[in-house]
PDB file of C-alpha atoms in Angstrom:
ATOM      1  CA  UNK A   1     -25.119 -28.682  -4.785  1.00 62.00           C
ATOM      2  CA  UNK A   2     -27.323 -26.728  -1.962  1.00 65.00           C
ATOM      3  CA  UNK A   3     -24.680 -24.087   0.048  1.00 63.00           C
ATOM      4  CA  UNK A   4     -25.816 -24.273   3.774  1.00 64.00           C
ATOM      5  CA  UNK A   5     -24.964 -21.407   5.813  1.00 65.00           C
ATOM      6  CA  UNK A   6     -22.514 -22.226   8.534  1.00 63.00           C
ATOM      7  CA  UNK A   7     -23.618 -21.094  12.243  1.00 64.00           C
ATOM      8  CA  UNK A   8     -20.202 -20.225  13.862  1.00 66.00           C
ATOM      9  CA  UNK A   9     -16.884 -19.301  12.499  1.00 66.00           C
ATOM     10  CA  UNK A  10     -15.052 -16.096  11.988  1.00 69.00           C
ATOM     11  CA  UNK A  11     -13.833 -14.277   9.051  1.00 66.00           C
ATOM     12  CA  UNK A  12     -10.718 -15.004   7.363  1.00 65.00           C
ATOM     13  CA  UNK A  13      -8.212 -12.414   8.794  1.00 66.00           C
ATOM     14  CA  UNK A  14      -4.664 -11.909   6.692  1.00 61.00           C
ATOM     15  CA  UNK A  15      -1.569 -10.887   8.839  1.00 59.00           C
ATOM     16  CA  UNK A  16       1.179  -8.532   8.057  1.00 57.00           C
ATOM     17  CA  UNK A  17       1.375  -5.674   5.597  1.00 58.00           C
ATOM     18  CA  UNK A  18       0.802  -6.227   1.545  1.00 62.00           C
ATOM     19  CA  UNK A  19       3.893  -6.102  -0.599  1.00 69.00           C
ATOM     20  CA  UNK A  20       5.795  -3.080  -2.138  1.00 81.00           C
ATOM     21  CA  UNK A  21       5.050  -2.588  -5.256  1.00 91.00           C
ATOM     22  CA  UNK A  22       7.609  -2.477  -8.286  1.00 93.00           C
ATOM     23  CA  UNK A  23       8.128   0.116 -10.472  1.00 95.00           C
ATOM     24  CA  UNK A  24       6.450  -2.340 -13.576  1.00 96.00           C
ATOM     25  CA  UNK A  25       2.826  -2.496 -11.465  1.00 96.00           C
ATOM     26  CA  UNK A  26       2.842   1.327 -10.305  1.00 96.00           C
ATOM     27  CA  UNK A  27       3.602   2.075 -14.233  1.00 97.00           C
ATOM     28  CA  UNK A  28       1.239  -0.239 -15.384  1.00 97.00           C
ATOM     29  CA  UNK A  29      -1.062   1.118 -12.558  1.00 96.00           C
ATOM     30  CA  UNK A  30      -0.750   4.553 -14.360  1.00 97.00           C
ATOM     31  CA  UNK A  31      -1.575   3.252 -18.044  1.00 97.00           C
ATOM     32  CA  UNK A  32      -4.960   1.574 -16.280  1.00 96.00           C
ATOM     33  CA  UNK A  33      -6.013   5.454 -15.202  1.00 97.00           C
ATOM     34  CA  UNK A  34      -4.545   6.501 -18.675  1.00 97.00           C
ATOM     35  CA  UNK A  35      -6.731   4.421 -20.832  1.00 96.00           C
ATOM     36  CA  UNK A  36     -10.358   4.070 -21.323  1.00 94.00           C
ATOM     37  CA  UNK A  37      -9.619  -0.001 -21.111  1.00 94.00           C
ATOM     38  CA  UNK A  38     -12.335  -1.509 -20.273  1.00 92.00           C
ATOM     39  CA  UNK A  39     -11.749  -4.743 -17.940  1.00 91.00           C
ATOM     40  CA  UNK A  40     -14.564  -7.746 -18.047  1.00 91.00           C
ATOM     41  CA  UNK A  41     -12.857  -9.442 -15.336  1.00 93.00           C
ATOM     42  CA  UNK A  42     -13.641  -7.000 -12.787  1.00 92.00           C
ATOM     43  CA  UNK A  43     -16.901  -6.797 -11.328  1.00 93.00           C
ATOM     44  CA  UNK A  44     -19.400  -3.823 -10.826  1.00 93.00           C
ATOM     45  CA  UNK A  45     -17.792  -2.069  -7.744  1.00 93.00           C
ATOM     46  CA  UNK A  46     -13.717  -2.429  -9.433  1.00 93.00           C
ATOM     47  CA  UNK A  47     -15.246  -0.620 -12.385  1.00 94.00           C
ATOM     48  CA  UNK A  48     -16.553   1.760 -10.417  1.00 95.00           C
ATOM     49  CA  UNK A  49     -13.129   2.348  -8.359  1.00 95.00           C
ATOM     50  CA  UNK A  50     -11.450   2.490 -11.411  1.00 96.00           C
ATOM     51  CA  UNK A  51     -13.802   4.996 -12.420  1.00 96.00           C
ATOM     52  CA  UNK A  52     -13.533   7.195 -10.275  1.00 96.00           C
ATOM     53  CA  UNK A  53      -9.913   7.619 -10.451  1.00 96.00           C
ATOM     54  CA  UNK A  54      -9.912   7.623 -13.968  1.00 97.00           C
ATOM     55  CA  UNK A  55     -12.124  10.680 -13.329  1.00 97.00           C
ATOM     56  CA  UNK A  56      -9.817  12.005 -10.229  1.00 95.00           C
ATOM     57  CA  UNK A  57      -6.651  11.373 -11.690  1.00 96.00           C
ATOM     58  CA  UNK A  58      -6.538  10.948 -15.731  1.00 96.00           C
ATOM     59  CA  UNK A  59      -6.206  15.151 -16.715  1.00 95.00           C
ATOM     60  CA  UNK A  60      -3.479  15.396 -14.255  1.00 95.00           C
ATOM     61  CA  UNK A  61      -1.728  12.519 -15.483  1.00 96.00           C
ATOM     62  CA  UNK A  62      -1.731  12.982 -19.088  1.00 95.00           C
ATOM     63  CA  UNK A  63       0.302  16.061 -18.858  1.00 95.00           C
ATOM     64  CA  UNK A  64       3.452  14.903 -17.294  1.00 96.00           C
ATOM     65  CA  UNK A  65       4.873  11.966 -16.492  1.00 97.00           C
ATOM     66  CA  UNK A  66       5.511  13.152 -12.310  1.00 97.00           C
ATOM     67  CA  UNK A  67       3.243  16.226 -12.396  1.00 97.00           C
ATOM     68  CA  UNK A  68       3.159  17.766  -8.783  1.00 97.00           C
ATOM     69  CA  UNK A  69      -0.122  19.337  -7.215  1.00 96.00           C
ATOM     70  CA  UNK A  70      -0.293  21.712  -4.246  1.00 95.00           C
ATOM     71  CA  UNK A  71      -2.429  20.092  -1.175  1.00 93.00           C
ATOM     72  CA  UNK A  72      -3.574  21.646   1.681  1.00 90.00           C
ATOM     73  CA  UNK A  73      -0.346  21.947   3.337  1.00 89.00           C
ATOM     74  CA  UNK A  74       2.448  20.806   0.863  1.00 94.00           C
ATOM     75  CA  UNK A  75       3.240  19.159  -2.411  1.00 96.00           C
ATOM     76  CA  UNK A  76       2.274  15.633  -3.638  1.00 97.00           C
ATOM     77  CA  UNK A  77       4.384  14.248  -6.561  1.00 97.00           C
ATOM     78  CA  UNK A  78       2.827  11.683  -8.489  1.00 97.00           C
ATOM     79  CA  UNK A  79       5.288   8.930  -9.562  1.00 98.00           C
ATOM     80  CA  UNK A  80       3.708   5.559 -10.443  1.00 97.00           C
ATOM     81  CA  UNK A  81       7.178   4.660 -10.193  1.00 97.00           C
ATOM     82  CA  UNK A  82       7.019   1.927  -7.248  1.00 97.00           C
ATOM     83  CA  UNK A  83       9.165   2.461  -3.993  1.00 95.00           C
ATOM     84  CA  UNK A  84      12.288   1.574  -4.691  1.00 95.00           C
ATOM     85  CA  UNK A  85      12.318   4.871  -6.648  1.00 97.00           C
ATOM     86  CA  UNK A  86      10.170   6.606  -4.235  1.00 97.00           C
ATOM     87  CA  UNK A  87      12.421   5.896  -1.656  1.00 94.00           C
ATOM     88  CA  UNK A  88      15.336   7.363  -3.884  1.00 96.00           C
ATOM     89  CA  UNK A  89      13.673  10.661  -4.731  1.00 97.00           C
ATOM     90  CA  UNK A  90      12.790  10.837  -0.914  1.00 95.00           C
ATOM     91  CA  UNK A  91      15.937  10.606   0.576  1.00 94.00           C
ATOM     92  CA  UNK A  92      17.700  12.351  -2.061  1.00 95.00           C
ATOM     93  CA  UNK A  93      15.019  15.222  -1.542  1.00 94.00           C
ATOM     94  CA  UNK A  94      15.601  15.462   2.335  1.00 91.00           C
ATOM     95  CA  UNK A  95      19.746  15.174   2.026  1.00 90.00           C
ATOM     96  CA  UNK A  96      19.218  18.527   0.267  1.00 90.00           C
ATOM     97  CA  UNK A  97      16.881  19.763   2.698  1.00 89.00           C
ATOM     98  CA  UNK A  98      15.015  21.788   0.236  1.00 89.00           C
ATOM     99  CA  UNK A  99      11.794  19.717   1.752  1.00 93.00           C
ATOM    100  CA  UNK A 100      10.757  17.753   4.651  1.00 94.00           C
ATOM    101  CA  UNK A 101       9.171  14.230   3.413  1.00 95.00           C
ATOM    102  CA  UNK A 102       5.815  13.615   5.135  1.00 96.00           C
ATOM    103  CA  UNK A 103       5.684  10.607   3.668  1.00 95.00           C
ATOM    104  CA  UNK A 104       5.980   8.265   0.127  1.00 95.00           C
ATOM    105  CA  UNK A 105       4.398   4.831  -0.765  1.00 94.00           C
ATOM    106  CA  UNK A 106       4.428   3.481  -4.366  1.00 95.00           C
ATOM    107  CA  UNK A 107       2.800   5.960  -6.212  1.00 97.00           C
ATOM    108  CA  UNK A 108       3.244   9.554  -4.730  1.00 97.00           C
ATOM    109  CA  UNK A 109       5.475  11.305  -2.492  1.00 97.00           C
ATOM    110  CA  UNK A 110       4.068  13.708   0.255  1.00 97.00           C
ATOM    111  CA  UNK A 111       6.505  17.451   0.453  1.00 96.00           C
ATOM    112  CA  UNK A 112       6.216  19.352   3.298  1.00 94.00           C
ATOM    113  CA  UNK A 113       8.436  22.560   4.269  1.00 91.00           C
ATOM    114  CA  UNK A 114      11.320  22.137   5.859  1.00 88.00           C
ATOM    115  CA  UNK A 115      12.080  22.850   9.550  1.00 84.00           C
ATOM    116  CA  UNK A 116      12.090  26.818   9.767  1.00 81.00           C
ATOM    117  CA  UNK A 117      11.764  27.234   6.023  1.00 84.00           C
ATOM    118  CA  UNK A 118       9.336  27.849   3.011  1.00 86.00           C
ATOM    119  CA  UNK A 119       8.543  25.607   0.753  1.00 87.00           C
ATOM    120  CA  UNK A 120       9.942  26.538  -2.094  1.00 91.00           C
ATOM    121  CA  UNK A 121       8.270  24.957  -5.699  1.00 92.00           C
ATOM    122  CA  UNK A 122      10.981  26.212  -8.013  1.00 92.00           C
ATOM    123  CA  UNK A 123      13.632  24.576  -5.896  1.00 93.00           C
ATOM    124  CA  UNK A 124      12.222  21.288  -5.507  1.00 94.00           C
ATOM    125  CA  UNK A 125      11.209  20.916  -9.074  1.00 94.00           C
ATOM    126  CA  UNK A 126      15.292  21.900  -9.602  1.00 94.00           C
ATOM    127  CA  UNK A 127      16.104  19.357  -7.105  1.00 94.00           C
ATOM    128  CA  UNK A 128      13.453  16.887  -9.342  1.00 96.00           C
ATOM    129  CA  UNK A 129      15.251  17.845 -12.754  1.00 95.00           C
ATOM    130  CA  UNK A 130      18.800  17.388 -11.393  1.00 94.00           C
ATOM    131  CA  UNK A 131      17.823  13.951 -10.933  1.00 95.00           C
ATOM    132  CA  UNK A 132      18.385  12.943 -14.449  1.00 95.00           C
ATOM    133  CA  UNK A 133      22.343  12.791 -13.851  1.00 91.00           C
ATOM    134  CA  UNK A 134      21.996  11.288 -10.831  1.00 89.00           C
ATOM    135  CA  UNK A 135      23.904   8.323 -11.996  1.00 82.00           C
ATOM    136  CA  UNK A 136      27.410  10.434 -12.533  1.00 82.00           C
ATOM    137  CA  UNK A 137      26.797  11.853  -9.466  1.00 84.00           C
ATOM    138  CA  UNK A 138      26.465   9.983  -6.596  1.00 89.00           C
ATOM    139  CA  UNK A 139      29.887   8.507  -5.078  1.00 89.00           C
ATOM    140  CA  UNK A 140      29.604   4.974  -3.077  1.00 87.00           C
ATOM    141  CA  UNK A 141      29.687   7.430  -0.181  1.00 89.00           C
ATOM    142  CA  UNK A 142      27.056   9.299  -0.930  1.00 90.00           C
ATOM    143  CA  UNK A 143      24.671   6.231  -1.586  1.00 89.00           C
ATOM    144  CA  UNK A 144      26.050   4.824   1.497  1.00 88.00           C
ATOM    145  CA  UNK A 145      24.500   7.829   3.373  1.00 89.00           C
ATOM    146  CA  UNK A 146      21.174   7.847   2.099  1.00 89.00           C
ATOM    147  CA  UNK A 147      20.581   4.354   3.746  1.00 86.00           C
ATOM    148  CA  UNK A 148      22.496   5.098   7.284  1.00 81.00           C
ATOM    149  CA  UNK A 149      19.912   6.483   9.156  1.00 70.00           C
ATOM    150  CA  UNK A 150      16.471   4.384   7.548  1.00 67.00           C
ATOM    151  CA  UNK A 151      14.469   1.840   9.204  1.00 61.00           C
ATOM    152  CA  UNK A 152      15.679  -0.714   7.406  1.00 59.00           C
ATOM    153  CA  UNK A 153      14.799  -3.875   9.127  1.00 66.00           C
ATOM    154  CA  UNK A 154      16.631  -7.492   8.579  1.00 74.00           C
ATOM    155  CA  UNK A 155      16.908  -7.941   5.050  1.00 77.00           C
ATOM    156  CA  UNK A 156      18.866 -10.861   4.485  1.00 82.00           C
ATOM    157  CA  UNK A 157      19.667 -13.722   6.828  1.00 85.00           C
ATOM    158  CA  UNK A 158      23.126 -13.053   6.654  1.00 87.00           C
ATOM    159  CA  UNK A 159      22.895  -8.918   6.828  1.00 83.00           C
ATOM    160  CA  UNK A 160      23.886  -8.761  10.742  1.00 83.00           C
ATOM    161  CA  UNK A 161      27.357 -10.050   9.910  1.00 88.00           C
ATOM    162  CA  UNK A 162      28.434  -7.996   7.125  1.00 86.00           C
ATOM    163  CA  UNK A 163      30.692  -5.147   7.976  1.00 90.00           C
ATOM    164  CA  UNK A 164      28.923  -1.581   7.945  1.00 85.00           C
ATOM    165  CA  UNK A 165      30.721  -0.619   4.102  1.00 86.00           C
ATOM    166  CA  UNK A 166      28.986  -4.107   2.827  1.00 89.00           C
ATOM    167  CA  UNK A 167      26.006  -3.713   4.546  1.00 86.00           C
ATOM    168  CA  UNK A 168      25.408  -0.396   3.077  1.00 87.00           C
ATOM    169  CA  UNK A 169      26.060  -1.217  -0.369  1.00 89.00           C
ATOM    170  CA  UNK A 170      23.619  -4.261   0.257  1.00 89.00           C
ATOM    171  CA  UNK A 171      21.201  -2.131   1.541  1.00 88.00           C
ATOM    172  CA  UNK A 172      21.178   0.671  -1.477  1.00 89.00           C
ATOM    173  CA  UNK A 173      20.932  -1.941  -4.063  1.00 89.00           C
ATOM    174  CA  UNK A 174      18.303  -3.949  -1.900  1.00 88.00           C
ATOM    175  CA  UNK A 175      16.063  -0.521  -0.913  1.00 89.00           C
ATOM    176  CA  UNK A 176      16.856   2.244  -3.594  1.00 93.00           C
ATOM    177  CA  UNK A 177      17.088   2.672  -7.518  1.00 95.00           C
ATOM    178  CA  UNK A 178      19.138   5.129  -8.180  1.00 95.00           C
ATOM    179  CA  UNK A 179      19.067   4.278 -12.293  1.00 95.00           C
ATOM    180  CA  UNK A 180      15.445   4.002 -12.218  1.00 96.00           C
ATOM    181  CA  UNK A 181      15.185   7.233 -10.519  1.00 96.00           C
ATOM    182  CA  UNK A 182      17.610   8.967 -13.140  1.00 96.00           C
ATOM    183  CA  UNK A 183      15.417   7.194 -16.179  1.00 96.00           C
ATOM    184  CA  UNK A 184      12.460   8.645 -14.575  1.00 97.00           C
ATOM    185  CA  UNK A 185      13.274  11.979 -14.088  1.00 97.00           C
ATOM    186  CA  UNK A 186      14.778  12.233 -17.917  1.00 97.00           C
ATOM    187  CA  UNK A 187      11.033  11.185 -18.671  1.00 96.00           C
ATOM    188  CA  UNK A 188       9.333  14.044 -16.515  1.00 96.00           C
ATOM    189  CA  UNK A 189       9.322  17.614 -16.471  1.00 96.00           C
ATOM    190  CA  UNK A 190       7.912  18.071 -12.609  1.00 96.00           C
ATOM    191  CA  UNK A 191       5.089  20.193 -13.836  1.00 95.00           C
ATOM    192  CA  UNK A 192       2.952  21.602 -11.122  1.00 93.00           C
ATOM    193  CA  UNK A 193      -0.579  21.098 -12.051  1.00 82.00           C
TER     194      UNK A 193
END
Protein backbone atom coordinates (compact mmCIF):
# COMPACT_ATOMS: atom_id res chain seq x y z
CA UNK A 1 0.00 0.00 0.00
CA UNK A 2 1.83 3.43 -1.24
CA UNK A 3 0.05 6.62 0.92
CA UNK A 4 -0.21 9.50 -1.70
CA UNK A 5 -0.37 12.85 -0.33
CA UNK A 6 -3.64 14.55 -1.01
CA UNK A 7 -3.37 18.20 -2.70
CA UNK A 8 -6.43 20.02 -1.15
CA UNK A 9 -8.46 19.48 1.90
CA UNK A 10 -8.53 20.98 5.31
CA UNK A 11 -7.91 19.71 8.69
CA UNK A 12 -10.35 17.92 10.66
CA UNK A 13 -11.86 20.62 13.01
CA UNK A 14 -14.03 19.23 16.27
CA UNK A 15 -16.91 21.57 17.48
CA UNK A 16 -18.04 22.35 20.92
CA UNK A 17 -16.25 22.07 24.24
CA UNK A 18 -14.74 18.49 25.63
CA UNK A 19 -16.67 16.84 28.41
CA UNK A 20 -16.56 17.41 32.26
CA UNK A 21 -14.76 15.20 33.80
CA UNK A 22 -15.97 12.84 36.75
CA UNK A 23 -14.65 12.63 39.91
CA UNK A 24 -13.29 8.67 38.94
CA UNK A 25 -10.91 10.27 35.87
CA UNK A 26 -9.68 13.48 37.91
CA UNK A 27 -8.81 10.77 40.82
CA UNK A 28 -7.40 8.46 38.60
CA UNK A 29 -5.74 11.54 36.89
CA UNK A 30 -4.01 12.14 40.33
CA UNK A 31 -2.72 8.40 40.89
CA UNK A 32 -1.07 8.82 37.08
CA UNK A 33 1.12 11.99 38.65
CA UNK A 34 1.37 9.83 41.90
CA UNK A 35 3.04 6.86 40.44
CA UNK A 36 6.15 6.25 38.56
CA UNK A 37 3.75 3.99 36.05
CA UNK A 38 5.18 3.77 33.17
CA UNK A 39 2.62 3.71 30.07
CA UNK A 40 3.80 1.84 26.60
CA UNK A 41 0.80 3.00 24.94
CA UNK A 42 1.70 6.50 24.91
CA UNK A 43 4.12 7.79 22.62
CA UNK A 44 7.34 9.97 23.11
CA UNK A 45 5.75 13.49 23.57
CA UNK A 46 2.64 11.92 26.30
CA UNK A 47 5.61 10.63 28.25
CA UNK A 48 7.11 13.62 28.21
CA UNK A 49 3.80 15.63 29.34
CA UNK A 50 3.36 13.27 31.86
CA UNK A 51 6.73 13.95 32.87
CA UNK A 52 6.76 16.98 33.43
CA UNK A 53 3.89 17.10 35.69
CA UNK A 54 4.98 14.27 37.48
CA UNK A 55 7.95 16.61 38.11
CA UNK A 56 5.57 19.89 38.63
CA UNK A 57 3.05 18.34 40.59
CA UNK A 58 4.02 14.84 42.42
CA UNK A 59 5.80 16.56 45.97
CA UNK A 60 2.81 18.68 46.30
CA UNK A 61 0.49 15.98 45.86
CA UNK A 62 1.80 13.36 48.02
CA UNK A 63 1.27 15.38 51.07
CA UNK A 64 -2.38 15.95 51.11
CA UNK A 65 -5.07 14.85 49.42
CA UNK A 66 -6.41 18.91 48.44
CA UNK A 67 -3.16 20.67 49.41
CA UNK A 68 -3.56 24.49 48.58
CA UNK A 69 -0.59 26.69 47.16
CA UNK A 70 -0.37 30.49 47.19
CA UNK A 71 -0.16 31.98 43.40
CA UNK A 72 0.58 35.20 42.42
CA UNK A 73 -2.56 36.72 43.46
CA UNK A 74 -4.66 34.05 45.38
CA UNK A 75 -5.02 30.44 46.33
CA UNK A 76 -5.28 27.35 44.04
CA UNK A 77 -6.76 24.18 45.67
CA UNK A 78 -5.91 21.10 44.09
CA UNK A 79 -8.83 18.61 44.02
CA UNK A 80 -8.61 15.89 41.34
CA UNK A 81 -12.03 15.56 42.39
CA UNK A 82 -13.95 16.29 38.93
CA UNK A 83 -16.56 19.23 38.75
CA UNK A 84 -19.39 18.14 40.12
CA UNK A 85 -17.43 18.53 43.40
CA UNK A 86 -15.62 21.50 42.24
CA UNK A 87 -18.63 23.15 41.61
CA UNK A 88 -19.83 22.24 45.26
CA UNK A 89 -16.77 23.52 47.10
CA UNK A 90 -17.12 26.69 44.81
CA UNK A 91 -20.36 27.76 45.53
CA UNK A 92 -20.33 26.68 48.98
CA UNK A 93 -17.00 28.80 49.30
CA UNK A 94 -18.59 32.06 47.79
CA UNK A 95 -22.16 31.65 49.90
CA UNK A 96 -19.77 32.23 52.82
CA UNK A 97 -18.00 34.92 51.22
CA UNK A 98 -14.80 34.14 52.90
CA UNK A 99 -13.38 34.13 49.03
CA UNK A 100 -14.21 35.28 45.67
CA UNK A 101 -13.94 32.19 43.06
CA UNK A 102 -11.86 33.20 40.02
CA UNK A 103 -12.55 30.23 38.63
CA UNK A 104 -12.69 25.99 38.99
CA UNK A 105 -12.49 23.23 36.26
CA UNK A 106 -11.97 19.53 37.19
CA UNK A 107 -8.98 19.52 38.98
CA UNK A 108 -8.31 22.86 40.93
CA UNK A 109 -10.18 25.70 42.14
CA UNK A 110 -8.82 29.33 41.66
CA UNK A 111 -9.41 31.73 45.39
CA UNK A 112 -9.24 35.14 45.10
CA UNK A 113 -10.10 37.84 47.96
CA UNK A 114 -13.23 38.86 48.35
CA UNK A 115 -14.73 42.25 47.35
CA UNK A 116 -13.15 44.79 49.97
CA UNK A 117 -11.54 42.03 52.00
CA UNK A 118 -8.28 39.98 52.69
CA UNK A 119 -7.84 36.83 51.90
CA UNK A 120 -7.77 35.10 54.71
CA UNK A 121 -5.89 31.26 54.60
CA UNK A 122 -6.97 30.15 58.05
CA UNK A 123 -10.57 30.88 57.22
CA UNK A 124 -10.85 29.23 54.03
CA UNK A 125 -9.04 26.14 55.07
CA UNK A 126 -11.96 26.31 58.13
CA UNK A 127 -14.48 26.80 55.54
CA UNK A 128 -12.56 23.53 53.61
CA UNK A 129 -12.64 21.36 56.94
CA UNK A 130 -16.29 22.19 57.77
CA UNK A 131 -17.03 20.51 54.67
CA UNK A 132 -16.85 17.08 56.06
CA UNK A 133 -20.48 17.48 57.71
CA UNK A 134 -21.74 19.01 54.96
CA UNK A 135 -24.25 16.31 54.50
CA UNK A 136 -26.20 17.14 58.05
CA UNK A 137 -26.03 20.45 57.14
CA UNK A 138 -27.41 21.63 54.22
CA UNK A 139 -31.42 21.98 54.21
CA UNK A 140 -33.27 21.48 50.62
CA UNK A 141 -33.21 25.27 50.87
CA UNK A 142 -29.95 25.78 51.17
CA UNK A 143 -28.99 23.42 48.16
CA UNK A 144 -31.70 25.06 46.34
CA UNK A 145 -29.70 28.36 46.64
CA UNK A 146 -26.46 27.34 45.58
CA UNK A 147 -27.92 26.58 42.03
CA UNK A 148 -30.34 29.87 41.73
CA UNK A 149 -28.13 32.19 40.39
CA UNK A 150 -25.57 29.65 37.98
CA UNK A 151 -25.43 29.46 34.35
CA UNK A 152 -26.97 26.50 34.14
CA UNK A 153 -28.07 25.99 30.64
CA UNK A 154 -30.97 23.40 29.39
CA UNK A 155 -30.31 20.30 31.02
CA UNK A 156 -33.03 18.11 30.32
CA UNK A 157 -35.63 18.28 27.58
CA UNK A 158 -38.25 18.55 29.92
CA UNK A 159 -36.38 21.15 32.55
CA UNK A 160 -38.37 24.39 31.18
CA UNK A 161 -41.62 22.95 32.52
CA UNK A 162 -40.83 21.94 35.91
CA UNK A 163 -41.83 24.33 38.60
CA UNK A 164 -38.82 26.42 40.15
CA UNK A 165 -38.77 23.91 43.70
CA UNK A 166 -38.35 20.81 41.05
CA UNK A 167 -36.17 22.42 38.90
CA UNK A 168 -33.82 23.22 41.62
CA UNK A 169 -33.66 19.96 43.15
CA UNK A 170 -33.03 18.65 39.47
CA UNK A 171 -30.47 20.95 39.03
CA UNK A 172 -28.35 20.19 42.48
CA UNK A 173 -28.44 16.56 41.87
CA UNK A 174 -27.69 17.10 38.03
CA UNK A 175 -24.65 19.93 38.72
CA UNK A 176 -23.35 19.43 42.39
CA UNK A 177 -22.16 16.53 44.81
CA UNK A 178 -22.68 17.46 47.89
CA UNK A 179 -21.71 13.65 49.37
CA UNK A 180 -18.75 13.55 47.26
CA UNK A 181 -17.70 16.84 48.48
CA UNK A 182 -18.24 15.77 52.26
CA UNK A 183 -16.17 12.27 51.46
CA UNK A 184 -13.53 14.42 50.10
CA UNK A 185 -12.99 16.80 52.56
CA UNK A 186 -12.99 13.87 55.47
CA UNK A 187 -9.99 12.64 53.19
CA UNK A 188 -8.01 16.07 53.17
CA UNK A 189 -6.53 18.24 55.60
CA UNK A 190 -6.32 21.61 53.21
CA UNK A 191 -2.64 21.88 53.83
CA UNK A 192 -1.07 24.90 52.30
CA UNK A 193 2.03 23.85 50.60
Amino acid sequence: VVALPFSSGEAPRWHGAGGLLGREVAEEMRNILLSDEEFRFVDEAGRAEIDSLRQERQSMLIKDRCPITREKDGLRVHTYAGIRINATIAALLERSGTTHIKGFGDLEIDLGAPSGGLLRESLIRSELQALRNLNNSLTDADKAALVRNKDRGRLAKFQPYLPPSLEASFLVQELLDIPGTATLARESSFMIA
